[in-house]
């Protein structure tokens, strides 16, 4: 039993453990043993309506762990992931968080995916003091609660909305925007933040229309109304089905010459297919650039394709990058599980999804969306970023 | 003004599509006083079949005609399997059997074509032309024209042929018609066939105009077309057609007047208001006290 103890273990811990008895000692040794495997809890929706995200988290995580362990793990220790299904619901996420916290063995949590899940679970992680490495939760309030044990990879929602507007106004030089948005929490929040940013940048919204997701497929009335505003650019705050259908239906409505800018929820081949050619030239702003001319992303994309025969979403690449971040922080910067977040905030990390740095709150800083364009019926990287001039006032 | 005309065209085009689908519901209802719950799935199947034929290179008119014929055949099959054996049972029974038939058709379609939204080839080109300085889209006008032609043909068939008169007799009183020697087991399937044919025609226009074929469209079309049939006066052939057009126009103008967030809500409020004033629909006859 004592063989499990290592010389580096603090004397006080050892004394307490021995006093508490063999069983307890064994558990504690398990938790704090620094030669055995190092455990991460990956919390994501593996079932339910957003299960596709969870599957991407799992795939990105598995790929990263395979490569990390092949490269000697973290500081010579094997990395083991345990997956927890939060079902994409706040209630289940809180339950999962309690299970993770109660099981003493985890070095850090990677998750959750849905913002509502992260918001529900964070108070529990914060109280337990466990480090949370978040990939894709974009709700602005997550980093506004004073929690100092979280960083996230994705660009938060309000800053995302600012960047879409800044791209249309600063990069493309337009000043009359039309907004077509999905009538959901996500779509309305995006629309509200976009309107504020457009205002701050001195441009104006000349028309806006919405639609009910998964019900409306006929956008002709909205198209006529948007066209009437005579915009320079359409902000397509939709997913790929509706975005593609909208452009397809608009092609006989005098939309030639109007630019299209959309979020990466449109970054699926079906977007191009459903638009029947009308997506040509559209700009999509993505949280990472899957088509970038960089070795790290090319390797990731080809490994992912080889392993799963599908394209990774941002959830996959962020989960992957978070594990590599943990390895770099602990091996190169001397972080422990407890200081992971503070160390990360002081780092500049380069992963498959690009370069990351974090501010005091745990938001990525100095990182903009990657600009992807549809050219000859294919998504291609433009290699450009977003010109953020004028957004300082909003931050 | 030009904007109002454009929205009117939008409304009439989508309304024509609802109307063609609604006619199928209304005709079946006029005979059996039952909603044909399988209708939406029949037309979805027809639209997918048209897609497959177009993709493998069948000429457009042939493909569309064959798809409509398939719709007619499927309609008759549903009648034979799900309705006729239970025609005189409690009304709940054929309703459930039709729901079952619809599920079988929808699941088969999903097994063949998958759950994704598919793009539909543009069988009517998306051209536009200029009129009084306003760009008028060409496709919705053709859709309206096709709908009017199809309904006119169906009207002639029902009003001026022996077959049509026999159908009307069955609609008025199925038992008396049978006693008068009208072969109801020919006429009733025929009504399903006409409904299926027009329904698939409507569905093909729907998927051309919206540029999308998908499994759930049957449910959506059912909802819209049934509302249209109610509005026009359920059981009334022309009422269903006019109801469809009105529903389409109501949707387009709710975007103009109230905003797109309330598109479906406003058009349904409009229907409820009309039904409050005319409970049997715009062209409905009082259908109480008939069995």
XYZ file of C-alpha atoms in Angstrom:
686
model
C 0.000 0.000 0.000
C 2.710 2.461 0.949
C 4.413 1.616 -2.278
C 1.858 3.840 -3.904
C 3.196 6.860 -2.091
C 5.881 8.843 -3.797
C 8.632 10.832 -2.242
C 7.143 14.082 -3.533
C 3.927 13.601 -1.623
C 3.620 16.136 1.193
C 4.334 14.708 4.619
C 1.125 16.136 6.037
C -0.986 14.333 3.459
C 0.788 11.110 4.173
C 0.207 11.381 7.911
C -3.464 12.169 7.507
C -3.891 9.384 5.033
C -2.295 6.799 7.236
C -4.299 7.936 10.195
C -7.496 7.733 8.252
C -6.946 4.101 7.406
C -5.909 1.980 4.513
C -8.980 2.379 2.301
C -9.033 6.127 2.483
C -5.299 6.193 1.996
C -5.682 4.170 -1.147
C -8.253 6.575 -2.593
C -6.153 9.603 -1.822
C -3.071 8.032 -3.220
C -5.045 7.327 -6.348
C -6.073 10.947 -6.629
C -2.741 12.479 -5.959
C -0.404 9.872 -7.285
C 1.671 11.574 -9.933
C 2.959 8.587 -11.802
C -0.344 6.919 -12.653
C -2.684 8.093 -15.397
C -3.877 11.682 -15.449
C -7.647 11.917 -15.794
C -9.756 14.493 -17.598
C -13.552 14.604 -17.501
C -15.107 15.509 -20.850
C -18.689 16.713 -20.355
C -20.823 17.095 -23.479
C -24.226 16.063 -24.841
C -23.850 12.505 -26.121
C -27.590 11.967 -26.439
C -30.500 14.294 -27.141
C -30.970 17.042 -29.695
C -27.404 18.337 -29.611
C -25.744 14.905 -29.580
C -23.803 15.779 -32.730
C -21.744 18.219 -30.626
C -20.958 15.571 -28.037
C -19.888 13.091 -30.676
C -17.568 15.724 -32.124
C -16.155 16.410 -28.651
C -15.523 12.699 -28.205
C -13.850 12.364 -31.587
C -11.637 15.412 -31.135
C -10.739 14.253 -27.614
C -9.902 10.710 -28.701
C -7.685 11.932 -31.529
C -5.803 14.272 -29.204
C -5.310 11.663 -26.488
C -4.042 9.099 -28.952
C -1.443 11.555 -30.233
C -0.538 12.854 -26.760
C -0.055 9.364 -25.345
C 2.001 8.376 -28.379
C 4.184 11.384 -27.588
C 4.699 10.259 -23.993
C 1.523 11.533 -22.376
C 1.782 14.538 -20.079
C 5.124 14.520 -18.282
C 5.391 10.782 -18.858
C 1.941 10.067 -17.450
C -0.743 8.459 -19.557
C -3.754 10.668 -20.296
C -7.184 9.090 -19.792
C -10.460 10.725 -20.778
C -13.779 9.893 -19.204
C -16.852 11.051 -21.060
C -19.941 12.319 -19.297
C -23.282 12.803 -21.049
C -24.941 16.077 -20.018
C -27.732 15.516 -22.574
C -27.503 19.204 -23.464
C -29.822 20.077 -20.567
C -28.947 22.301 -17.589
C -30.455 19.832 -15.101
C -28.396 16.893 -16.308
C -25.316 19.119 -16.580
C -25.530 20.020 -12.900
C -25.886 16.326 -12.045
C -22.864 15.484 -14.184
C -20.868 18.283 -12.537
C -21.645 16.856 -9.107
C -20.511 13.408 -10.194
C -17.261 14.785 -11.605
C -16.515 16.834 -8.507
C -17.339 14.005 -6.118
C -14.957 11.660 -7.922
C -11.681 13.085 -6.747
C -9.491 11.826 -9.545
C -10.024 14.414 -12.280
C -7.314 16.942 -13.062
C -9.676 19.210 -15.020
C -13.019 19.313 -16.787
C -13.242 19.792 -20.532
C -16.731 21.094 -21.327
C -19.561 21.724 -21.460
C -20.702 22.464 -24.997
C -24.085 24.199 -24.744
C -23.897 27.530 -22.941
C -26.888 26.692 -20.753
C -25.092 23.530 -19.623
C -21.902 25.393 -18.781
C -23.847 28.023 -16.853
C -25.613 25.329 -14.834
C -22.459 23.374 -14.028
C -19.981 26.176 -13.349
C -21.099 27.063 -9.779
C -20.401 23.465 -8.783
C -16.952 23.392 -10.411
C -16.148 26.790 -8.995
C -16.988 25.749 -5.453
C -14.872 22.611 -5.824
C -12.052 24.646 -7.336
C -11.570 22.331 -10.308
C -10.145 23.799 -13.541
C -12.610 24.075 -16.440
C -11.344 24.150 -20.017
C -14.270 25.203 -22.162
C -14.446 24.860 -25.918
C -17.629 26.124 -27.482
C -19.940 27.839 -24.972
C -20.324 31.339 -26.358
C -22.816 32.977 -23.973
C -21.152 36.232 -22.833
C -22.284 35.876 -19.197
C -20.106 32.779 -18.615
C -16.993 34.869 -18.131
C -18.823 37.730 -16.422
C -19.641 35.902 -13.153
C -16.238 36.296 -11.517
C -15.398 32.609 -11.914
C -11.601 32.373 -12.023
C -11.366 28.668 -12.852
C -12.454 28.766 -16.494
C -11.050 29.681 -19.895
C -12.799 29.225 -23.203
C -11.646 28.781 -26.783
C -14.554 30.149 -28.766
C -15.177 33.823 -29.383
C -18.014 34.873 -27.089
C -21.377 35.654 -28.659
C -21.465 39.427 -28.298
C -17.931 39.791 -29.640
C -18.817 37.407 -32.450
C -21.760 39.599 -33.426
C -19.433 42.608 -33.326
C -17.005 40.840 -35.620
C -19.654 39.912 -38.196
C -20.709 43.542 -38.335
C -17.112 44.783 -38.416
C -16.333 42.446 -41.294
C -19.231 43.746 -43.379
C -18.500 47.368 -42.531
C -14.693 47.577 -42.205
C -13.470 44.780 -44.468
C -16.120 44.944 -47.184
C -16.749 48.673 -46.860
C -20.546 48.520 -46.655
C -22.760 50.790 -44.614
C -26.296 49.540 -45.270
C -26.941 46.107 -43.813
C -29.927 43.776 -43.923
C -30.268 41.097 -41.244
C -32.046 37.787 -41.772
C -32.077 35.856 -38.520
C -33.502 32.708 -36.965
C -36.197 33.444 -34.403
C -34.552 31.634 -31.448
C -32.591 32.706 -28.323
C -29.406 32.411 -30.295
C -30.667 34.278 -33.342
C -32.291 37.104 -31.395
C -29.239 37.659 -29.172
C -27.019 37.712 -32.244
C -29.342 40.169 -33.950
C -29.449 42.482 -30.902
C -25.667 42.551 -30.508
C -25.247 43.045 -34.228
C -27.557 46.058 -34.266
C -25.549 47.645 -31.422
C -22.256 47.021 -33.203
C -23.550 48.358 -36.534
C -24.619 51.491 -34.733
C -21.252 51.879 -33.001
C -19.451 51.485 -36.319
C -21.497 54.243 -37.917
C -23.437 52.101 -40.375
C -27.127 51.263 -40.339
C -29.500 48.326 -40.544
C -31.889 49.050 -43.410
C -34.018 45.907 -43.196
C -34.431 42.906 -40.964
C -36.601 39.825 -41.178
C -36.840 36.596 -39.243
C -38.286 33.097 -39.551
C -39.380 30.212 -37.327
C -36.694 27.502 -37.354
C -37.698 24.114 -38.805
C -41.148 25.408 -39.765
C -40.707 28.178 -42.315
C -39.283 27.083 -45.638
C -40.917 29.732 -47.778
C -38.895 32.908 -47.474
C -40.331 34.746 -50.467
C -42.185 37.377 -48.417
C -39.084 38.022 -46.277
C -36.891 38.184 -49.370
C -39.107 40.844 -50.970
C -39.128 42.832 -47.757
C -35.330 42.666 -47.317
C -34.760 43.602 -50.950
C -36.956 46.625 -50.520
C -34.483 48.062 -47.976
C -31.882 48.115 -50.761
C -28.998 46.800 -48.622
C -25.333 46.419 -49.628
C -24.935 43.237 -47.652
C -27.144 40.557 -46.127
C -26.181 39.150 -42.727
C -27.383 35.553 -42.879
C -27.811 34.530 -39.235
C -29.158 31.075 -40.026
C -28.074 27.479 -40.108
C -26.996 25.814 -43.339
C -30.449 24.555 -44.381
C -32.215 27.877 -44.096
C -29.209 29.859 -45.308
C -28.910 27.749 -48.445
C -32.657 27.807 -49.117
C -32.807 31.563 -48.602
C -30.096 32.211 -51.178
C -31.629 29.722 -53.618
C -35.029 31.355 -53.325
C -33.552 34.844 -53.621
C -31.689 34.275 -56.868
C -34.483 35.644 -59.086
C -35.095 38.581 -56.757
C -32.422 40.979 -57.911
C -29.882 40.070 -55.238
C -26.888 40.081 -57.576
C -24.255 42.426 -56.236
C -25.417 42.147 -52.627
C -22.743 40.535 -50.463
C -23.597 37.725 -48.073
C -21.974 37.330 -44.652
C -22.866 34.470 -42.310
C -21.688 32.606 -39.213
C -20.090 29.160 -39.380
C -23.433 27.453 -38.724
C -23.634 27.737 -42.514
C -20.262 26.059 -43.019
C -21.620 22.760 -44.325
C -21.649 21.432 -47.882
C -25.468 21.434 -47.849
C -25.354 25.233 -47.691
C -23.738 25.348 -51.142
C -25.892 22.513 -52.475
C -29.234 24.006 -51.347
C -28.354 27.467 -52.661
C -28.108 25.987 -56.179
C -25.208 28.202 -57.082
C -26.416 31.348 -55.326
C -23.933 30.945 -52.441
C -21.062 31.786 -54.781
C -18.971 34.541 -53.233
C -20.654 34.326 -49.806
C -18.402 34.973 -46.800
C -18.651 32.734 -43.741
C -16.899 33.746 -40.541
C -15.691 30.708 -38.635
C -14.339 30.191 -35.130
C -11.424 28.343 -36.704
C -10.208 27.952 -40.257
C -10.491 24.313 -41.352
C -9.041 25.155 -44.755
C -6.053 27.171 -43.534
C -2.682 26.560 -45.110
C -1.053 25.486 -41.828
C 0.479 22.114 -41.057
C -1.240 21.716 -37.680
C -4.718 22.128 -39.137
C -3.979 20.044 -42.223
C -2.747 17.175 -40.049
C -5.788 17.440 -37.816
C -8.193 17.544 -40.758
C -6.639 14.549 -42.501
C -6.379 12.512 -39.277
C -9.995 13.289 -38.474
C -11.155 12.431 -41.957
C -9.188 9.181 -41.893
C -10.558 8.174 -38.505
C -14.197 9.194 -38.863
C -14.817 9.893 -42.553
C -16.409 13.244 -41.763
C -15.485 16.883 -41.288
C -14.760 18.048 -37.728
C -16.848 20.824 -36.239
C -15.403 23.520 -33.977
C -16.378 21.391 -30.958
C -13.976 18.669 -32.139
C -11.074 20.989 -32.802
C -11.504 22.921 -29.543
C -11.651 19.720 -27.461
C -8.522 18.553 -29.259
C -6.697 21.840 -28.713
C -7.678 22.032 -25.032
C -5.959 18.720 -24.318
C -2.807 19.884 -26.070
C -3.038 23.134 -24.128
C -3.097 21.120 -20.896
C -0.026 19.197 -22.001
C 1.898 22.357 -22.936
C 0.890 24.173 -19.745
C 1.907 21.302 -17.490
C 5.073 20.234 -19.300
C 6.502 23.550 -20.497
C 5.098 26.044 -18.002
C 5.109 23.871 -14.906
C 1.391 24.111 -14.240
C -0.344 21.695 -11.909
C -3.974 20.664 -12.178
C -4.860 23.431 -9.737
C -2.934 26.189 -11.516
C -3.865 25.152 -15.037
C -6.174 28.110 -15.647
C -3.845 30.773 -14.269
C -0.940 29.362 -16.267
C -2.999 29.198 -19.459
C -3.982 32.843 -19.075
C -0.315 33.790 -19.198
C 0.430 31.636 -22.257
C 0.328 32.089 -26.001
C -0.803 28.744 -27.298
C -0.756 27.535 -30.856
C -3.039 24.623 -31.719
C -4.717 23.079 -34.738
C -7.451 25.734 -34.544
C -4.991 28.633 -34.636
C -3.312 30.814 -32.013
C -4.916 31.508 -28.669
C -4.280 33.880 -25.777
C -6.604 34.666 -22.879
C -7.557 37.740 -20.920
C -8.076 37.957 -17.150
C -11.707 36.803 -17.406
C -10.776 33.733 -19.430
C -11.988 34.939 -22.827
C -9.797 34.503 -25.875
C -8.182 37.791 -26.754
C -6.664 39.042 -29.986
C -8.332 36.287 -31.932
C -10.755 37.009 -34.751
C -12.911 34.830 -36.913
C -11.352 33.198 -39.934
C -12.906 34.357 -43.194
C -14.009 31.545 -45.508
C -15.487 32.217 -48.925
C -17.458 30.126 -51.403
C -15.448 30.057 -54.618
C -16.370 27.819 -57.567
C -18.812 25.910 -55.391
C -16.188 25.138 -52.711
C -15.303 26.618 -49.340
C -11.861 28.184 -49.439
C -9.844 30.039 -46.846
C -9.264 33.695 -47.693
C -6.503 33.871 -45.116
C -8.023 37.134 -43.878
C -9.100 38.089 -40.391
C -11.641 40.648 -39.269
C -10.713 44.332 -39.113
C -11.848 45.231 -35.590
C -11.310 48.976 -35.878
C -13.955 50.857 -33.937
C -15.085 47.960 -31.746
C -13.025 49.109 -28.726
C -15.885 51.333 -27.606
C -18.100 48.287 -27.083
C -15.683 46.374 -24.852
C -47.211 49.838 -54.837
C -44.729 47.709 -56.738
C -43.777 46.189 -53.406
C -47.395 45.349 -52.646
C -47.744 43.687 -56.053
C -44.581 41.685 -55.454
C -45.894 40.491 -52.090
C -49.235 39.664 -53.709
C -47.413 37.480 -56.243
C -45.487 35.815 -53.396
C -48.732 35.159 -51.570
C -50.562 33.851 -54.616
C -47.698 31.533 -55.537
C -47.407 29.925 -52.131
C -51.199 30.006 -51.890
C -51.536 28.070 -55.175
C -49.320 25.398 -53.740
C -51.393 25.167 -50.550
C -54.521 25.166 -52.678
C -53.549 22.198 -54.833
C -52.725 20.183 -51.731
C -55.856 21.366 -49.919
C -58.128 20.207 -52.745
C -57.105 16.611 -52.065
C -58.080 16.890 -48.412
C -61.297 18.593 -49.166
C -62.454 16.039 -51.728
C -61.826 13.093 -49.456
C -63.545 14.895 -46.625
C -66.577 15.607 -48.774
C -67.139 11.883 -49.260
C -66.205 10.324 -45.963
C -66.118 13.242 -43.518
C -62.599 12.237 -42.602
C -59.285 13.982 -42.786
C -56.998 11.907 -44.975
C -54.039 11.824 -42.638
C -51.924 9.961 -45.173
C -52.260 12.700 -47.798
C -49.225 14.706 -46.637
C -47.021 11.626 -46.743
C -48.361 10.556 -50.136
C -47.373 13.884 -51.649
C -43.959 13.838 -49.947
C -43.324 10.423 -51.464
C -44.406 11.764 -54.848
C -42.048 14.737 -54.589
C -39.098 12.510 -53.677
C -39.909 10.193 -56.572
C -39.897 13.187 -58.921
C -36.506 14.180 -57.487
C -35.026 10.738 -58.129
C -36.389 10.592 -61.675
C -34.995 14.043 -62.455
C -31.624 13.125 -60.995
C -31.341 9.993 -63.162
C -32.198 12.042 -66.218
C -35.869 11.398 -66.995
C -37.166 14.368 -69.067
C -38.848 16.962 -66.845
C -42.473 16.704 -68.111
C -42.369 12.898 -68.072
C -40.866 12.788 -64.598
C -43.404 15.202 -63.163
C -46.344 13.448 -64.820
C -45.172 10.042 -63.612
C -44.734 11.408 -60.090
C -48.323 12.715 -60.146
C -49.568 9.355 -61.446
C -47.667 7.660 -58.639
C -49.411 10.043 -56.237
C -52.752 8.973 -57.681
C -51.829 5.297 -57.379
C -50.619 5.748 -53.790
C -53.834 7.588 -52.944
C -55.863 4.678 -54.305
C -53.707 2.191 -52.423
C -54.245 4.055 -49.177
C -57.989 3.984 -49.851
C -57.933 0.268 -50.579
C -55.789 -0.719 -47.593
C -56.520 1.817 -44.892
C -60.034 3.113 -45.628
C -62.211 0.643 -47.493
C -61.992 -2.235 -44.989
C -63.101 0.133 -42.220
C -65.297 2.489 -44.235
C -68.406 1.902 -42.149
C -66.653 1.482 -38.797
C -66.526 4.131 -36.088
C -64.896 7.262 -37.524
C -61.928 6.922 -35.196
C -60.954 3.651 -36.853
C -60.217 4.899 -40.397
C -58.518 7.932 -38.882
C -56.067 5.707 -37.030
C -55.568 3.367 -39.978
C -54.826 6.379 -42.216
C -52.326 7.710 -39.683
C -50.695 4.280 -39.742
C -50.590 4.236 -43.540
C -49.048 7.718 -43.490
C -46.355 6.583 -41.042
C -45.508 3.596 -43.216
C -45.172 5.818 -46.297
C -43.117 8.447 -44.446
C -40.801 5.845 -42.910
C -40.308 4.186 -46.270
C -39.437 7.551 -47.801
C -36.990 8.233 -44.964
C -35.389 4.809 -45.394
C -34.895 5.468 -49.108
C -33.938 9.149 -49.189
C -32.704 9.878 -45.654
C -33.728 12.622 -43.227
C -31.741 15.504 -44.793
C -33.118 18.424 -46.738
C -32.417 17.860 -50.447
C -32.142 20.531 -53.108
C -34.700 20.168 -55.900
C -33.708 20.786 -59.542
C -35.251 23.965 -60.882
C -37.901 22.574 -63.219
C -39.187 26.106 -63.712
C -36.288 28.509 -64.291
C -35.808 31.348 -61.834
C -35.897 34.157 -64.350
C -37.232 37.618 -63.793
C -38.330 40.450 -66.058
C -38.799 44.137 -65.623
C -42.248 45.702 -65.584
C -42.783 49.416 -64.905
C -39.317 49.599 -63.396
C -40.057 46.730 -61.022
C -38.305 43.375 -61.307
C -40.983 40.683 -61.439
C -39.942 37.080 -60.746
C -41.082 34.640 -63.414
C -41.314 31.403 -61.444
C -44.179 32.331 -59.088
C -46.301 33.439 -62.053
C -45.831 30.058 -63.736
C -46.687 28.301 -60.473
C -49.926 30.276 -60.214
C -50.738 29.511 -63.864
C -50.109 25.769 -63.477
C -52.319 25.644 -60.390
C -55.150 27.440 -62.160
C -54.901 25.148 -65.208
C -54.900 21.983 -63.086
C -57.877 23.090 -61.040
C -59.760 24.095 -64.191
C -59.180 20.642 -65.681
C -60.340 19.022 -62.446
C -63.407 21.263 -62.432
C -64.327 20.257 -65.980
C -63.815 16.626 -65.035
C -66.094 16.947 -62.029
C -68.766 19.187 -63.527
C -69.157 18.022 -67.106
C -68.473 14.312 -67.253
C -70.525 11.277 -66.222
C -67.709 10.334 -63.920
C -67.824 13.726 -62.291
C -71.545 13.614 -61.786
C -71.244 10.162 -60.243
C -68.610 11.550 -57.893
C -70.926 14.343 -56.868
C -73.677 11.840 -56.130
C -71.327 9.868 -53.904
C -70.334 13.083 -52.155
C -73.961 13.941 -51.501
C -75.000 10.557 -50.148
C -72.812 7.527 -50.433
C -75.558 5.073 -49.448
C -78.155 6.428 -51.859
C -75.556 6.515 -54.623
C -74.792 2.891 -54.040
C -78.504 2.016 -54.162
C -78.800 3.929 -57.463
C -76.198 1.634 -58.973
C -73.225 3.943 -58.867
C -70.105 1.797 -58.435
C -68.794 3.459 -55.289
C -65.765 1.196 -55.142
C -64.673 2.803 -58.397
C -65.700 6.342 -57.578
C -64.212 6.582 -54.088
C -60.738 5.421 -55.179
C -61.024 7.856 -58.049
C -61.501 10.731 -55.619
C -58.392 9.618 -53.751
C -56.580 9.387 -57.078
C -57.522 12.939 -58.107
C -56.495 14.165 -54.665
C -53.176 12.327 -54.887
C -52.522 13.564 -58.416
C -53.207 17.221 -57.614
C -51.454 16.880 -54.267
C -48.214 15.652 -55.847
C -48.502 18.399 -58.467
C -48.794 20.872 -55.586
C -45.897 19.214 -53.786
C -43.660 19.417 -56.850
C -44.469 23.114 -57.189
C -43.833 23.494 -53.445
C -40.385 21.891 -53.633
C -39.514 23.824 -56.786
C -40.538 27.124 -55.268
C -38.949 26.491 -51.862
C -36.075 24.621 -53.464
C -36.176 21.860 -50.847
C -37.505 18.326 -50.483
C -37.574 16.841 -47.003
C -39.456 14.221 -45.033
C -41.258 16.605 -42.675
C -42.746 18.613 -45.525
C -45.771 16.307 -45.505
C -46.640 17.335 -41.964
C -46.142 21.013 -42.723
C -48.153 20.785 -45.926
C -50.901 18.932 -44.057
C -51.083 21.694 -41.509
C -51.180 24.497 -44.083
C -53.448 22.732 -46.548
C -55.887 21.670 -43.862
C -56.079 25.247 -42.626
C -56.748 26.323 -46.216
C -59.474 23.707 -46.610
C -61.117 24.848 -43.362
C -60.948 28.441 -44.483
C -62.588 27.730 -47.819
C -65.263 25.513 -46.347
C -64.173 21.947 -45.939
C -65.717 19.551 -48.401
C -65.992 22.225 -51.064
C -63.645 21.756 -54.028
C -63.443 25.389 -55.101
C -63.616 26.625 -51.531
C -60.434 24.715 -50.724
C -58.706 26.284 -53.695
C -59.724 29.822 -52.783
C -58.875 29.082 -49.139
C -55.351 28.104 -50.183
C -54.856 31.302 -52.132
C -56.181 33.408 -49.245
C -53.916 31.667 -46.744
C -50.891 32.356 -48.951
C -51.813 36.006 -49.323
C -52.449 36.301 -45.573
C -48.953 34.922 -44.897
C -47.246 37.277 -47.318
C -49.076 40.317 -46.006
C -48.544 39.428 -42.367
C -44.833 39.951 -43.155
C -45.659 43.351 -44.640
C -47.979 44.476 -41.859
C -46.843 42.818 -38.626
C -43.404 41.355 -39.308
C -42.007 37.971 -40.193
C -41.738 36.754 -36.590
C -45.526 36.406 -36.540
C -46.055 35.038 -40.049
C -47.695 31.755 -39.086
C -49.487 33.190 -36.102
C -51.103 36.064 -37.972
C -52.355 33.916 -40.817
C -53.923 31.501 -38.336
C -55.558 34.329 -36.401
C -56.994 35.439 -39.729
C -58.461 31.959 -40.277
C -59.920 31.851 -36.779
C -61.574 35.228 -37.332
C -63.174 34.081 -40.569
C -64.362 30.850 -38.994
C -65.859 32.806 -36.098
C -67.918 34.791 -38.582
C -68.590 31.893 -40.962
C -68.187 28.635 -39.021
C -68.528 26.505 -42.156
C -65.832 28.392 -44.013
C -66.167 30.911 -46.797
C -67.926 28.584 -49.247
C -69.070 25.880 -46.854
C -72.588 24.572 -46.702
C -74.178 23.683 -43.418
C -73.265 20.071 -43.035
C -75.074 19.282 -39.835
C -77.554 16.451 -39.464
C -76.028 14.307 -42.175
C -74.704 10.904 -41.479
